[in-house]
Short mmCIF file of N, CA and C in Angstrom, two decimals:
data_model
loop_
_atom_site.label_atom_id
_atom_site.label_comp_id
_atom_site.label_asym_id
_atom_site.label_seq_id
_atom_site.Cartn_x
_atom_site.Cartn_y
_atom_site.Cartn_z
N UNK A 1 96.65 106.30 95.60
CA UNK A 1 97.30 106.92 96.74
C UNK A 1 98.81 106.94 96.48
N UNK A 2 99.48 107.94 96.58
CA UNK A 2 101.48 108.38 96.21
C UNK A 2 101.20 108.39 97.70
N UNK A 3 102.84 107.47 97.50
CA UNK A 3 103.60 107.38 99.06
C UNK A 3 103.76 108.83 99.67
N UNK A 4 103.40 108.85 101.02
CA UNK A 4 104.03 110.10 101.71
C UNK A 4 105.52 110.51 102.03
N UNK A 5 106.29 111.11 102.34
CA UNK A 5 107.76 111.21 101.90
C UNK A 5 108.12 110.68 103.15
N UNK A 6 107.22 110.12 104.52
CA UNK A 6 107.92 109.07 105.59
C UNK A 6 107.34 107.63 105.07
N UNK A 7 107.28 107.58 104.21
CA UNK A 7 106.53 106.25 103.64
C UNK A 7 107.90 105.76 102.91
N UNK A 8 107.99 106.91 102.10
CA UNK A 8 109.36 107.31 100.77
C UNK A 8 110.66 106.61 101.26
N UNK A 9 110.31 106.94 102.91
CA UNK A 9 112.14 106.69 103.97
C UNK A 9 111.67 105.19 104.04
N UNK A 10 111.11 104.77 104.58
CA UNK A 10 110.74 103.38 104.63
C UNK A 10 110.66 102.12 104.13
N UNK A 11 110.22 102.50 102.97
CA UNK A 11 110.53 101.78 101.90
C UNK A 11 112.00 101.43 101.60
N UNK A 12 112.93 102.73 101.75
CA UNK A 12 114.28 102.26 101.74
C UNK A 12 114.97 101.19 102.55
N UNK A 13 113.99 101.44 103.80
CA UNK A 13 114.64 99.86 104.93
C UNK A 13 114.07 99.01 104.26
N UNK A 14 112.90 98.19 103.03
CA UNK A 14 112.78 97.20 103.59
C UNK A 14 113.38 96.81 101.77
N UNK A 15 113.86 97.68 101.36
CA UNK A 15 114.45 97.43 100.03
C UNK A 15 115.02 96.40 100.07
N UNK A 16 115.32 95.44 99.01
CA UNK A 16 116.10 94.35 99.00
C UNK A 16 115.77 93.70 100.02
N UNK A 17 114.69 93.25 100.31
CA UNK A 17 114.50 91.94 101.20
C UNK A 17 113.30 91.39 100.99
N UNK A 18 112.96 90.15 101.36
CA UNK A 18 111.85 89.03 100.91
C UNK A 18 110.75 90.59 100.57
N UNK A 19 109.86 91.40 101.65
CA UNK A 19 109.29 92.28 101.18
C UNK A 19 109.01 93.00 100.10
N UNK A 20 110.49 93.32 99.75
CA UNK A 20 110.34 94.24 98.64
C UNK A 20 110.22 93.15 97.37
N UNK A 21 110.88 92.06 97.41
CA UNK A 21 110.26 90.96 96.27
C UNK A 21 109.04 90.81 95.92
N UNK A 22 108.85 90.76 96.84
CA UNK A 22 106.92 90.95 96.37
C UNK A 22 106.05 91.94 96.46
N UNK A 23 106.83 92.72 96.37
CA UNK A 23 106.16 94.43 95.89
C UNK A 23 105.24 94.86 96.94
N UNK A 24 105.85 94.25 98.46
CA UNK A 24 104.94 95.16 99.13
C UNK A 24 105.27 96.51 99.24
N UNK A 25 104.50 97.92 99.23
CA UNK A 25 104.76 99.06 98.94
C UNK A 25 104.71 100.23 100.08
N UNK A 26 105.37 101.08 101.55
CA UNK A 26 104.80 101.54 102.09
C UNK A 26 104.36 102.69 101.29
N UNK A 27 103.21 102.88 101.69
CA UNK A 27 102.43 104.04 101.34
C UNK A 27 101.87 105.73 101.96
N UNK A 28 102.21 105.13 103.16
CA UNK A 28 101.82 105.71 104.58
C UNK A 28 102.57 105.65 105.52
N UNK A 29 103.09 106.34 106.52
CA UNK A 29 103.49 105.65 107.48
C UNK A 29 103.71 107.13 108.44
N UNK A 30 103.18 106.93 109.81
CA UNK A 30 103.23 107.91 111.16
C UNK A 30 103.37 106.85 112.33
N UNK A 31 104.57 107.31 113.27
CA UNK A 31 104.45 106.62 114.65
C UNK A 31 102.92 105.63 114.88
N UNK A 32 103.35 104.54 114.70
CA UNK A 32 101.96 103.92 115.37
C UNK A 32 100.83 102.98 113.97
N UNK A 33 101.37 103.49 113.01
CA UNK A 33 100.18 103.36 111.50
C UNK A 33 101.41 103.53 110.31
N UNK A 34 100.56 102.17 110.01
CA UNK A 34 101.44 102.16 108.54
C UNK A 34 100.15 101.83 107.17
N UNK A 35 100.47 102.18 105.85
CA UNK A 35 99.59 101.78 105.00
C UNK A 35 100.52 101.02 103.73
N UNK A 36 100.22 99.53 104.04
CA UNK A 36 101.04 99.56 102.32
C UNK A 36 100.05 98.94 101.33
N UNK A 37 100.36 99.10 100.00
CA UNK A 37 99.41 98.51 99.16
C UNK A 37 100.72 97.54 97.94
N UNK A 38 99.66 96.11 97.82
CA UNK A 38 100.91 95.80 97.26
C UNK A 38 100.29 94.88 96.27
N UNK A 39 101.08 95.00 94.88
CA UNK A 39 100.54 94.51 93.40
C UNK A 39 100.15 93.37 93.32
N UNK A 40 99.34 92.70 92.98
CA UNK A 40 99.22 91.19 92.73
C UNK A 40 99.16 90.59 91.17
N UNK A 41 99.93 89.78 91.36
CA UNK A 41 100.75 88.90 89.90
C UNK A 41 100.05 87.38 90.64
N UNK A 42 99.84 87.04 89.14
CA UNK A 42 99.37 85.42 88.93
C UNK A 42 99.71 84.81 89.30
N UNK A 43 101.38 84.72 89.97
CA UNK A 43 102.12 83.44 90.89
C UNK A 43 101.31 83.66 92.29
N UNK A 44 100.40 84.88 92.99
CA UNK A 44 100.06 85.12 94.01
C UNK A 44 99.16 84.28 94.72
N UNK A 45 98.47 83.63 93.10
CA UNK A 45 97.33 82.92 93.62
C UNK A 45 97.29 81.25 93.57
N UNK A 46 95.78 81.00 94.81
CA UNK A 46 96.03 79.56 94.52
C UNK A 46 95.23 78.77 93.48
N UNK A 47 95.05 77.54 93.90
CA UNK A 47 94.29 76.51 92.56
C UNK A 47 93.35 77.21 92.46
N UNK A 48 92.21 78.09 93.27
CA UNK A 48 90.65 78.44 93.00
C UNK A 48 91.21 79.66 92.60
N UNK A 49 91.76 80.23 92.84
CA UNK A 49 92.28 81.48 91.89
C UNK A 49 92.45 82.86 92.59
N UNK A 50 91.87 82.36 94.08
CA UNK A 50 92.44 83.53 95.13
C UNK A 50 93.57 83.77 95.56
N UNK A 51 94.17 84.81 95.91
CA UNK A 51 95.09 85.50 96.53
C UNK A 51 94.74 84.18 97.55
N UNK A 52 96.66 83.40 97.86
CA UNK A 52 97.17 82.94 98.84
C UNK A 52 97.03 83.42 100.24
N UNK A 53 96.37 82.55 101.06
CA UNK A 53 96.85 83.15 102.87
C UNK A 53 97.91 83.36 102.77
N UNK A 54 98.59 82.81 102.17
CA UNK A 54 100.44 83.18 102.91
C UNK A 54 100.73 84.17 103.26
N UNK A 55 100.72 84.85 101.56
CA UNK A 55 100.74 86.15 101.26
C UNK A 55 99.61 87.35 102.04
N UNK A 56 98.77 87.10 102.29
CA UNK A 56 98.43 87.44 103.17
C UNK A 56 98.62 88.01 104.38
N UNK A 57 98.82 86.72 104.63
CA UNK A 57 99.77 86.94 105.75
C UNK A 57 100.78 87.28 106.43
N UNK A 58 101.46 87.46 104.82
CA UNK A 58 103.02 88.50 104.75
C UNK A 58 103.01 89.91 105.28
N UNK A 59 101.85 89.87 104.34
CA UNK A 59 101.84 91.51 103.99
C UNK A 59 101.37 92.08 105.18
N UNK A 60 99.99 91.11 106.00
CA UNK A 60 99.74 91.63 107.42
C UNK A 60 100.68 92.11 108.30
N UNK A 61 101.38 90.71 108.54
CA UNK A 61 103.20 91.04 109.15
C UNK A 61 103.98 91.78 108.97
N UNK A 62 104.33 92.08 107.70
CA UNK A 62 105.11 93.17 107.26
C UNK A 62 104.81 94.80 107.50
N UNK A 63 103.37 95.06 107.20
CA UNK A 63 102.49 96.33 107.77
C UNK A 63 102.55 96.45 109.05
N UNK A 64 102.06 95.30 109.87
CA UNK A 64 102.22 95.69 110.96
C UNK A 64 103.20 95.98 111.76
N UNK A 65 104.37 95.12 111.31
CA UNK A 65 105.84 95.33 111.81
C UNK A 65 106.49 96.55 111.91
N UNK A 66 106.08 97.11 110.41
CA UNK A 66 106.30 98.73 110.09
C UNK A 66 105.64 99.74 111.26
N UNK A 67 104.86 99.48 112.18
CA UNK A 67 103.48 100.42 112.40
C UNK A 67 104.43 100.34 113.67
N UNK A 68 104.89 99.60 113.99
CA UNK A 68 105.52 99.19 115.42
C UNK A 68 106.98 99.79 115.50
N UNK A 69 108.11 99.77 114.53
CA UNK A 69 108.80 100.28 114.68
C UNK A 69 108.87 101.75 115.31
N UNK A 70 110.32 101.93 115.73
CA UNK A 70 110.55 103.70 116.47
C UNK A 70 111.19 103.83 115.50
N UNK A 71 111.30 104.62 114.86
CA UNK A 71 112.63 105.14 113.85
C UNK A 71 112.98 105.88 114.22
N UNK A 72 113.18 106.28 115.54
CA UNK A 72 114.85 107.09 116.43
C UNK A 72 115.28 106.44 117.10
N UNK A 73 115.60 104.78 117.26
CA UNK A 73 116.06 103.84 117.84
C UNK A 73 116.80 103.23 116.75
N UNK A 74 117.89 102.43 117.01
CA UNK A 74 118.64 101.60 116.31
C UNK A 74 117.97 100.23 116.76
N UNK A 75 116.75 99.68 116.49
CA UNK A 75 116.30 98.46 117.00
C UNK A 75 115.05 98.36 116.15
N UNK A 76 114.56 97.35 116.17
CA UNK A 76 113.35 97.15 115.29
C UNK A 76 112.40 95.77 115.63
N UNK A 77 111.68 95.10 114.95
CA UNK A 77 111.21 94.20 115.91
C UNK A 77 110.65 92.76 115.09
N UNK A 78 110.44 92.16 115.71
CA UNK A 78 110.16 90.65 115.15
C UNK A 78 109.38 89.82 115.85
N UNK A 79 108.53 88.88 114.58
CA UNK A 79 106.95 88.72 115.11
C UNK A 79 107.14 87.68 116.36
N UNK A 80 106.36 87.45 117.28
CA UNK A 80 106.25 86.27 118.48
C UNK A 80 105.32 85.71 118.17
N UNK A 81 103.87 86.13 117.42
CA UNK A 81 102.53 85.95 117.63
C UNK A 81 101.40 86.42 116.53
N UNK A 82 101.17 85.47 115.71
CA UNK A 82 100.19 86.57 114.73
C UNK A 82 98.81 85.69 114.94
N UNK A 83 97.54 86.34 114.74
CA UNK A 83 96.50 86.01 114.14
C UNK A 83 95.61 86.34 113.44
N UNK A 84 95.54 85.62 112.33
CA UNK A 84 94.40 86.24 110.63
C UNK A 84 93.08 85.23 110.94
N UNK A 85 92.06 86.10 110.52
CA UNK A 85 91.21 86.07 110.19
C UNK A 85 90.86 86.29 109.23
N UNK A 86 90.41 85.19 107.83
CA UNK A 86 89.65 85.47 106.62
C UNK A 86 88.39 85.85 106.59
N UNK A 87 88.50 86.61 105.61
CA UNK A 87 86.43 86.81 106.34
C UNK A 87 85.98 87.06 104.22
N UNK A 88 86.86 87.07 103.37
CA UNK A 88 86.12 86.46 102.30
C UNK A 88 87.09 86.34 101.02
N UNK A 89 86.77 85.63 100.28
CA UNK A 89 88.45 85.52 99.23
C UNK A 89 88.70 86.75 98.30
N UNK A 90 90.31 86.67 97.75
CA UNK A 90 90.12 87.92 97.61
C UNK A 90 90.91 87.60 96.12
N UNK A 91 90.06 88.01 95.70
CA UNK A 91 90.23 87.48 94.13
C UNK A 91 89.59 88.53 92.96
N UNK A 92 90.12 88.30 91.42
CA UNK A 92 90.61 89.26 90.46
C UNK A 92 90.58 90.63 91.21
N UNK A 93 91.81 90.80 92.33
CA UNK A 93 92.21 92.26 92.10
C UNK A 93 93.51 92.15 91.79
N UNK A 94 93.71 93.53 91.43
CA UNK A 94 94.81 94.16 91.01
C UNK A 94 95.86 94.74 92.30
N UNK A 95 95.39 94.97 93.40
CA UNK A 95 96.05 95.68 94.51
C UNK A 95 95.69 94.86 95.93
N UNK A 96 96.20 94.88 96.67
CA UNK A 96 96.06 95.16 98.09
C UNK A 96 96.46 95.75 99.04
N UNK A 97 95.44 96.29 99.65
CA UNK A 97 95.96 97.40 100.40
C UNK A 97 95.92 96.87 101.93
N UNK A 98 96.59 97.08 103.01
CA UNK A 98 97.14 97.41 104.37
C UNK A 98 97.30 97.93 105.46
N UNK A 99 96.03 98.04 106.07
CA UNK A 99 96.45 99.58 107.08
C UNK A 99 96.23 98.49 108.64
N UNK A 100 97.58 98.99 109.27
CA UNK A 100 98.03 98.45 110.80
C UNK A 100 98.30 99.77 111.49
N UNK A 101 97.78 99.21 113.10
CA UNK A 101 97.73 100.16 113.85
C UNK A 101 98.06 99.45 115.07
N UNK A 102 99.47 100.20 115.62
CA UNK A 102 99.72 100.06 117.33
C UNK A 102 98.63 100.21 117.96
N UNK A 103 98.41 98.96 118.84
CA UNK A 103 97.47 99.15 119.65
C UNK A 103 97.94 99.20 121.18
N UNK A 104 99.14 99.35 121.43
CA UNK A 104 100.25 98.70 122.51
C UNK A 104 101.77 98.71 122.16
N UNK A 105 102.40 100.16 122.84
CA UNK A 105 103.96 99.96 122.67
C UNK A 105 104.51 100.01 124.00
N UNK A 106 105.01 98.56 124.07
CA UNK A 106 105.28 98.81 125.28
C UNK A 106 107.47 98.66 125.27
N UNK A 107 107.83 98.31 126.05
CA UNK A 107 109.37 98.74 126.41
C UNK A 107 109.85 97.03 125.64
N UNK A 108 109.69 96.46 125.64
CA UNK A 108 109.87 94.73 125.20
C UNK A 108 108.60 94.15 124.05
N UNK A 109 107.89 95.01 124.43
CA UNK A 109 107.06 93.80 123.10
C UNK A 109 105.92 94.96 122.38
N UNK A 110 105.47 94.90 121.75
CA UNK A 110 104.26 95.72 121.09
C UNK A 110 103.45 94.81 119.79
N UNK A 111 102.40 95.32 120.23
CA UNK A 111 101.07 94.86 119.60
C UNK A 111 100.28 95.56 118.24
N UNK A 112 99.64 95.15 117.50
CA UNK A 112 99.40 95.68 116.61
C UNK A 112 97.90 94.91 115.82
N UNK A 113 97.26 95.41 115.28
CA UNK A 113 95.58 95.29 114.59
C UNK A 113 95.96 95.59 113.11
N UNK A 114 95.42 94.58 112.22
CA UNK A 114 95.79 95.15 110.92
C UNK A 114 94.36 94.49 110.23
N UNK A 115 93.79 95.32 109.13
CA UNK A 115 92.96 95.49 108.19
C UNK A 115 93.66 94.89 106.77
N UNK A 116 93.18 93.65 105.82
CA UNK A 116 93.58 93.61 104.47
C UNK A 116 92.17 94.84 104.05
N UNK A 117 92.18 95.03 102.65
CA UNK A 117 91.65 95.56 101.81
C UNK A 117 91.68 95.70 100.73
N UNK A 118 90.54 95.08 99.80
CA UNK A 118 90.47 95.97 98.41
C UNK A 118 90.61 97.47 98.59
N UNK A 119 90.56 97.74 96.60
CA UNK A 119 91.08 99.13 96.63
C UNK A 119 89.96 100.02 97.03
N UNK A 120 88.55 99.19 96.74
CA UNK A 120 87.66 100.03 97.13
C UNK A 120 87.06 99.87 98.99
N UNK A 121 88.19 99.31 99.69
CA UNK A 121 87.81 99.64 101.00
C UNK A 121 86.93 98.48 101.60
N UNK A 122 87.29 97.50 100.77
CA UNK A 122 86.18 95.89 101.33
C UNK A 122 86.78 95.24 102.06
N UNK A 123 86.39 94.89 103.01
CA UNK A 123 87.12 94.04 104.35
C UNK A 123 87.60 92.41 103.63
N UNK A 124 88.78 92.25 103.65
CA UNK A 124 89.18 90.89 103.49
C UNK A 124 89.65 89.71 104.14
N UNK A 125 89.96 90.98 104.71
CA UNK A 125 91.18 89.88 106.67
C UNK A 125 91.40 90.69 107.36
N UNK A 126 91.62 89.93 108.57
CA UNK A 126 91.78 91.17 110.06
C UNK A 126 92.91 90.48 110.47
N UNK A 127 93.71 90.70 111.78
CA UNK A 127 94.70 90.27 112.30
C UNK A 127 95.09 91.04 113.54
N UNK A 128 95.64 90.51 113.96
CA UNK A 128 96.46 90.83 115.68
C UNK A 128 97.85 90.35 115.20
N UNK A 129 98.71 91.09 115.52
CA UNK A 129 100.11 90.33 116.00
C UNK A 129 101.12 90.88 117.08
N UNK A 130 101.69 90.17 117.67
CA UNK A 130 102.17 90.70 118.61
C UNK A 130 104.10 90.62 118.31
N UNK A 131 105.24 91.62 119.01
CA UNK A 131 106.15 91.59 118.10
C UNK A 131 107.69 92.11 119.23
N UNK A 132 108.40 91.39 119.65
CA UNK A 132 109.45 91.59 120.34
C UNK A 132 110.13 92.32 120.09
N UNK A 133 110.60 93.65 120.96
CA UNK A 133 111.52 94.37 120.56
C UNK A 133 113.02 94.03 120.62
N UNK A 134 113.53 94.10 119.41
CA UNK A 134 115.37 93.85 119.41
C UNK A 134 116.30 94.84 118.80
N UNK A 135 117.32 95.05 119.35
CA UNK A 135 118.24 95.88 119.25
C UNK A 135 118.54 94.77 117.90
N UNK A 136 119.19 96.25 117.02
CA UNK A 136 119.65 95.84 115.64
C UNK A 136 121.24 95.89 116.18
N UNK A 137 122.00 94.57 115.16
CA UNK A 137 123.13 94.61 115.46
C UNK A 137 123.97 95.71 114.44
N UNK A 138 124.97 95.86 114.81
CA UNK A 138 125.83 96.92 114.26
C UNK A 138 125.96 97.44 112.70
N UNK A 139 126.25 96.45 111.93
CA UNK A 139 126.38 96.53 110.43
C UNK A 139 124.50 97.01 109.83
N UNK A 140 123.90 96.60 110.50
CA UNK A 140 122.56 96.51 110.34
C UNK A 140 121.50 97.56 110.64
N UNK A 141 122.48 98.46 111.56
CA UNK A 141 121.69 99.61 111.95
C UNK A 141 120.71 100.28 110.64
N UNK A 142 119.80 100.78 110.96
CA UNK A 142 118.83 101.47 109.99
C UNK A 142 119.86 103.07 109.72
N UNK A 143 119.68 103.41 108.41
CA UNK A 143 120.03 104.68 108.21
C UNK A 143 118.91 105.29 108.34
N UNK A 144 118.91 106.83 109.14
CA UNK A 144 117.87 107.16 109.41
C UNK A 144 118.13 108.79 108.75
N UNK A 145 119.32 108.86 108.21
CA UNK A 145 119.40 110.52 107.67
C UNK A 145 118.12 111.11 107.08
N UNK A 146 117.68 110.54 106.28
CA UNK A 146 116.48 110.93 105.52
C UNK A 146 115.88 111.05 106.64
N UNK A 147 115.31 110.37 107.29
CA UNK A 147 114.32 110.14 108.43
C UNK A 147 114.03 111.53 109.19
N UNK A 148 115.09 112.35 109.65
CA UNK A 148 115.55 113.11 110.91
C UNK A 148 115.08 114.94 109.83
N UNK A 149 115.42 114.69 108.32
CA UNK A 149 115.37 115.95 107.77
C UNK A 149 113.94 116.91 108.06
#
């Protein structure tokens, strides 16, 4: 799957930050739904040789965070509340993929459902998180030129 060209803008916000260190990738992204898929390297995993919850759990957060944003607002949002569910380990792959979906935008807080996945579409983890809306401070504003073309 090649990023879509609002995927393309997106990626530019989360450039240079813990995210982009670990190669999470947007892939997708429309008001409400985001898709990222993101590489997995040998530091990812633990002693039995699966892909880390942590990470996991990053990437849930991070997808879903994306899915929640407005990108015609100067504000963006940050987690209050997450919950994962493992449902089986996820081990020798090469990818993981991401798809979160607003389930709830409301004026102060919004909600969100997210899916892990192999590449071939196998359920790995589920999640809820819930995510406070905050005004971005000044220096910090999102560039949104690309965004608006």
């Amino acid at each position: 799957i090649e990023p879509d060209e609002m995927a393309l803008c997106l990626q530019k916000y989360i450039a240079h930050t813990f995210n982009d260190m670990l190669g999470v990738t947007v892939i997708k992204y429309q008001q409400g739904y985001c898709m990222t898929r993101t590489a997995i390297r040998p530091e990812f995993t633990n002693p039995i040789g699966s892909i880390h919850g942590g990470l996991l759990c990053t990437i849930a957060d991070t997808t879903a965070g994306i899915s929640t944003i407005r990108i015609e607002e100067d504000s963006t949002v940050t987690t209050i509340s997450s919950d994962m569910q493992f449902l089986r380990p996820a081990m020798n792959l090469s990818h993981i993929y991401c798809q979160a979906e607003m389930i709830k935008d409301g004026k102060r807080i919004a909600f969100a459902d997210v899916k892990l996945m192999t590449e071939d579409g196998i359920l790995l983890a589920k999640g809820s998180f819930t995510f406070a809306r905050i005004q971005l401070p000044g220096p910090k504003k999102r560039d949104t030129t690309d965004l608006n073309q």
